[in-house]
Coordinates of C-alpha atoms in Angstrom, one line a residue:
M160 CA -79.3 70.4 27.5
K161 CA -79.9 69.6 31.5
I162 CA -81.6 72.9 31.6
L163 CA -84.1 72.4 28.7
L164 CA -84.5 68.3 30.2
L165 CA -85.4 70.1 33.8
T166 CA -87.9 72.7 31.9
L167 CA -89.6 70.6 30.1
V168 CA -89.7 68.3 33.1
C169 CA -91.1 71.2 35.7
I170 CA -93.5 72.2 32.9
F171 CA -94.9 68.5 32.6
L172 CA -95.7 68.4 36.1
V173 CA -97.0 72.1 36.2
K174 CA -100.0 70.5 33.8
I175 CA -101.0 67.6 35.3
S176 CA -101.0 69.5 38.5
L177 CA -103.6 71.8 36.8
A178 CA -105.3 69.4 35.3
Q179 CA -106.4 68.1 38.3
S180 CA -108.2 70.5 39.9
D181 CA -110.3 71.5 36.4
L182 CA -112.1 68.3 37.1
L183 CA -114.4 70.2 39.3
S184 CA -116.7 72.8 38.2
F185 CA -119.9 74.8 39.5
D186 CA -123.3 73.4 38.7
E187 CA -126.3 75.9 38.7
H188 CA -126.4 75.9 42.7
N189 CA -122.9 77.2 42.6
K190 CA -121.4 74.0 44.2
Y191 CA -118.9 72.3 43.3
I192 CA -119.5 69.0 40.9
Y193 CA -117.9 66.3 39.2
Y194 CA -120.2 64.8 36.2
Q195 CA -119.6 62.4 33.8
V196 CA -122.5 60.4 31.1
V197 CA -120.3 57.2 30.3
D198 CA -122.0 55.3 27.4
I199 CA -122.2 51.3 27.4
P200 CA -123.8 49.8 24.1
G201 CA -125.5 46.6 24.5
V202 CA -126.3 47.0 28.2
T203 CA -129.8 47.6 29.5
A204 CA -130.6 50.1 32.5
D205 CA -131.1 46.9 34.7
T206 CA -128.2 45.5 34.5
L207 CA -126.2 48.7 34.9
H208 CA -128.4 49.6 37.9
V209 CA -127.5 45.7 39.3
R210 CA -124.2 46.1 38.4
G211 CA -123.8 49.4 40.4
V212 CA -125.4 48.5 43.5
S213 CA -123.0 45.6 43.3
F214 CA -120.2 48.0 42.8
L215 CA -121.1 50.2 45.7
K216 CA -121.6 47.4 48.4
T217 CA -118.2 45.5 47.7
N218 CA -116.0 49.1 46.9
Y219 CA -117.3 51.4 49.6
A220 CA -119.6 49.4 52.2
K221 CA -119.3 52.2 54.4
M222 CA -121.2 54.6 52.3
K223 CA -125.0 55.3 52.6
V224 CA -126.8 54.0 50.0
K225 CA -130.6 54.6 49.2
L226 CA -132.3 53.0 46.3
N227 CA -134.9 55.4 44.0
G228 CA -135.9 53.0 41.8
Q229 CA -133.4 53.0 38.8
N230 CA -131.3 55.9 40.5
L231 CA -128.7 55.7 43.4
T232 CA -128.2 58.1 46.0
G233 CA -125.3 57.6 48.8
E234 CA -123.5 59.9 51.1
G235 CA -119.9 59.4 51.9
K236 CA -116.7 60.8 52.5
F237 CA -112.9 60.2 52.2
L238 CA -109.5 61.7 54.2
V239 CA -107.4 64.3 52.9
Y240 CA -103.7 64.7 53.9
G241 CA -101.0 67.4 54.9
G242 CA -97.7 67.3 55.6
I243 CA -94.1 66.4 53.6
S244 CA -93.9 63.0 53.0
V245 CA -92.6 61.0 56.0
L246 CA -94.6 63.5 58.4
K247 CA -98.2 63.0 56.4
H248 CA -101.0 62.9 58.7
E249 CA -104.7 63.4 58.4
K250 CA -105.7 66.8 57.8
G251 CA -109.6 66.2 57.4
E252 CA -112.1 64.7 55.9
I253 CA -114.2 65.5 53.0
D254 CA -118.0 64.5 52.6
Y255 CA -119.7 64.4 49.6
T256 CA -122.8 62.9 47.6
L257 CA -123.0 60.7 44.8
N258 CA -125.8 60.4 42.7
V259 CA -126.1 57.3 39.8
E260 CA -129.1 57.6 37.0
F261 CA -129.0 54.5 34.5
K262 CA -130.7 54.0 31.1
D263 CA -130.6 51.5 28.7
Q264 CA -127.1 51.6 27.0
K265 CA -125.5 54.6 29.4
Y266 CA -125.6 56.2 32.6
R267 CA -124.3 59.2 34.4
Y268 CA -123.4 60.2 38.1
W269 CA -122.3 63.2 39.9
L270 CA -120.4 63.8 42.9
T271 CA -121.8 67.2 44.8
D272 CA -121.8 68.5 48.4
F273 CA -118.7 68.5 49.0
T274 CA -117.9 69.7 52.8
F275 CA -114.7 69.9 54.7
T276 CA -114.5 68.7 58.1
P277 CA -111.0 69.5 60.1
Y278 CA -109.1 67.2 62.1
E279 CA -107.4 68.1 65.6
R280 CA -105.4 66.0 68.1
D281 CA -107.2 64.5 70.7
R282 CA -105.8 63.9 74.3
Y283 CA -104.6 60.5 73.1
N284 CA -102.6 61.8 69.9
N285 CA -105.3 60.7 67.5
Y286 CA -106.8 62.7 65.0
V287 CA -109.8 63.2 65.1
P288 CA -112.9 65.5 63.3
K289 CA -113.7 69.0 64.9
Q290 CA -117.1 69.2 66.6
G291 CA -119.0 71.4 65.4
I292 CA -117.3 72.3 62.1
V293 CA -118.5 71.6 58.6
I294 CA -117.0 73.7 55.7
P295 CA -118.2 73.5 52.1
L296 CA -115.8 74.0 49.9
E297 CA -117.4 76.6 48.2
N298 CA -117.2 78.8 51.0
A299 CA -113.7 77.5 51.9
E300 CA -111.5 80.2 50.6
S301 CA -112.6 82.6 53.9
K302 CA -111.9 80.0 56.2
L303 CA -108.6 78.4 55.0
D304 CA -105.6 78.8 53.6
K305 CA -105.1 79.1 49.9
K306 CA -102.3 76.3 49.6
D307 CA -104.8 74.2 51.7
L308 CA -107.8 74.6 49.9
T309 CA -105.7 74.2 46.3
G310 CA -104.4 70.6 47.7
Y311 CA -107.9 69.8 48.9
L312 CA -109.7 70.2 45.7
D313 CA -106.7 68.4 43.9
E314 CA -107.5 65.5 45.9
T315 CA -111.2 66.2 45.6
G316 CA -110.8 65.9 41.8
A317 CA -108.3 63.0 41.9
F318 CA -111.0 61.1 44.1
C319 CA -114.0 61.6 41.8
K320 CA -111.8 60.5 38.7
Q321 CA -110.2 57.4 40.6
F322 CA -114.1 57.0 41.6
G323 CA -115.6 57.3 37.7
D324 CA -112.4 55.0 36.7
N325 CA -113.1 52.5 39.1
L326 CA -117.2 52.6 38.2
K327 CA -116.6 52.1 34.3
Q328 CA -114.0 49.6 35.0
F329 CA -116.3 47.3 37.5
I330 CA -119.4 47.5 34.9
L331 CA -117.4 47.1 31.9
R332 CA -115.4 43.7 34.0
I333 CA -118.6 41.7 34.4
P334 CA -119.5 40.2 31.1
V335 CA -122.9 40.6 29.5
S336 CA -124.7 37.5 30.1
A337 CA -126.3 36.8 26.8
P338 CA -129.3 34.1 26.5
K339 CA -128.0 30.8 25.9
K340 CA -129.3 29.0 22.5
E341 CA -129.5 25.6 23.4
E342 CA -127.6 23.2 20.9
N343 CA -129.7 20.1 19.5
V344 CA -127.2 17.5 21.0
K345 CA -127.1 14.3 19.4
K346 CA -128.4 11.0 21.1
V347 CA -126.7 7.9 20.6
V348 CA -129.1 5.0 20.5
T349 CA -127.5 2.1 22.1
D350 CA -130.2 -0.7 21.7
K351 CA -130.6 -0.5 17.9
W352 CA -127.4 -1.2 16.0

């Protein structure tokens, strides 16, 4: 019975880890991409745009964001870690490009152009980016260990999924302001009895 339970737990963990690597796919330019279209009925494109800008300004303040009409384009980065539990440290950073487009009752976003910059220790024992080394994740198989690359792809997929979930929750959290109807307030006349 214990063996059966242990086997089921192991299979479940393998399924979860494989599901994260399936989040990224290749686009027409053979680059990794995370692409989603989200429907939000009853919300106009302008409202979605304002909420998207507000989300990026509050949650990703260091991201370089450009506004192109109803579209948002940004560049950001996140750290990837290596090592075992207590000994984890920064192995590098992954830069990405974010694109968000808004239409009435829906928006779409995609994260692409993932590049890996490895970290090294400096003379003060801090982890800093190696100068001049930028590896696109599509071409990283020949330059990184397979185990490390798989971990980086898993972390990238998890980051993209978390980013999308946070964006959707932020957009849904702010209630849509419906135009207020003016109610006829009954006025009380005190000089006539």
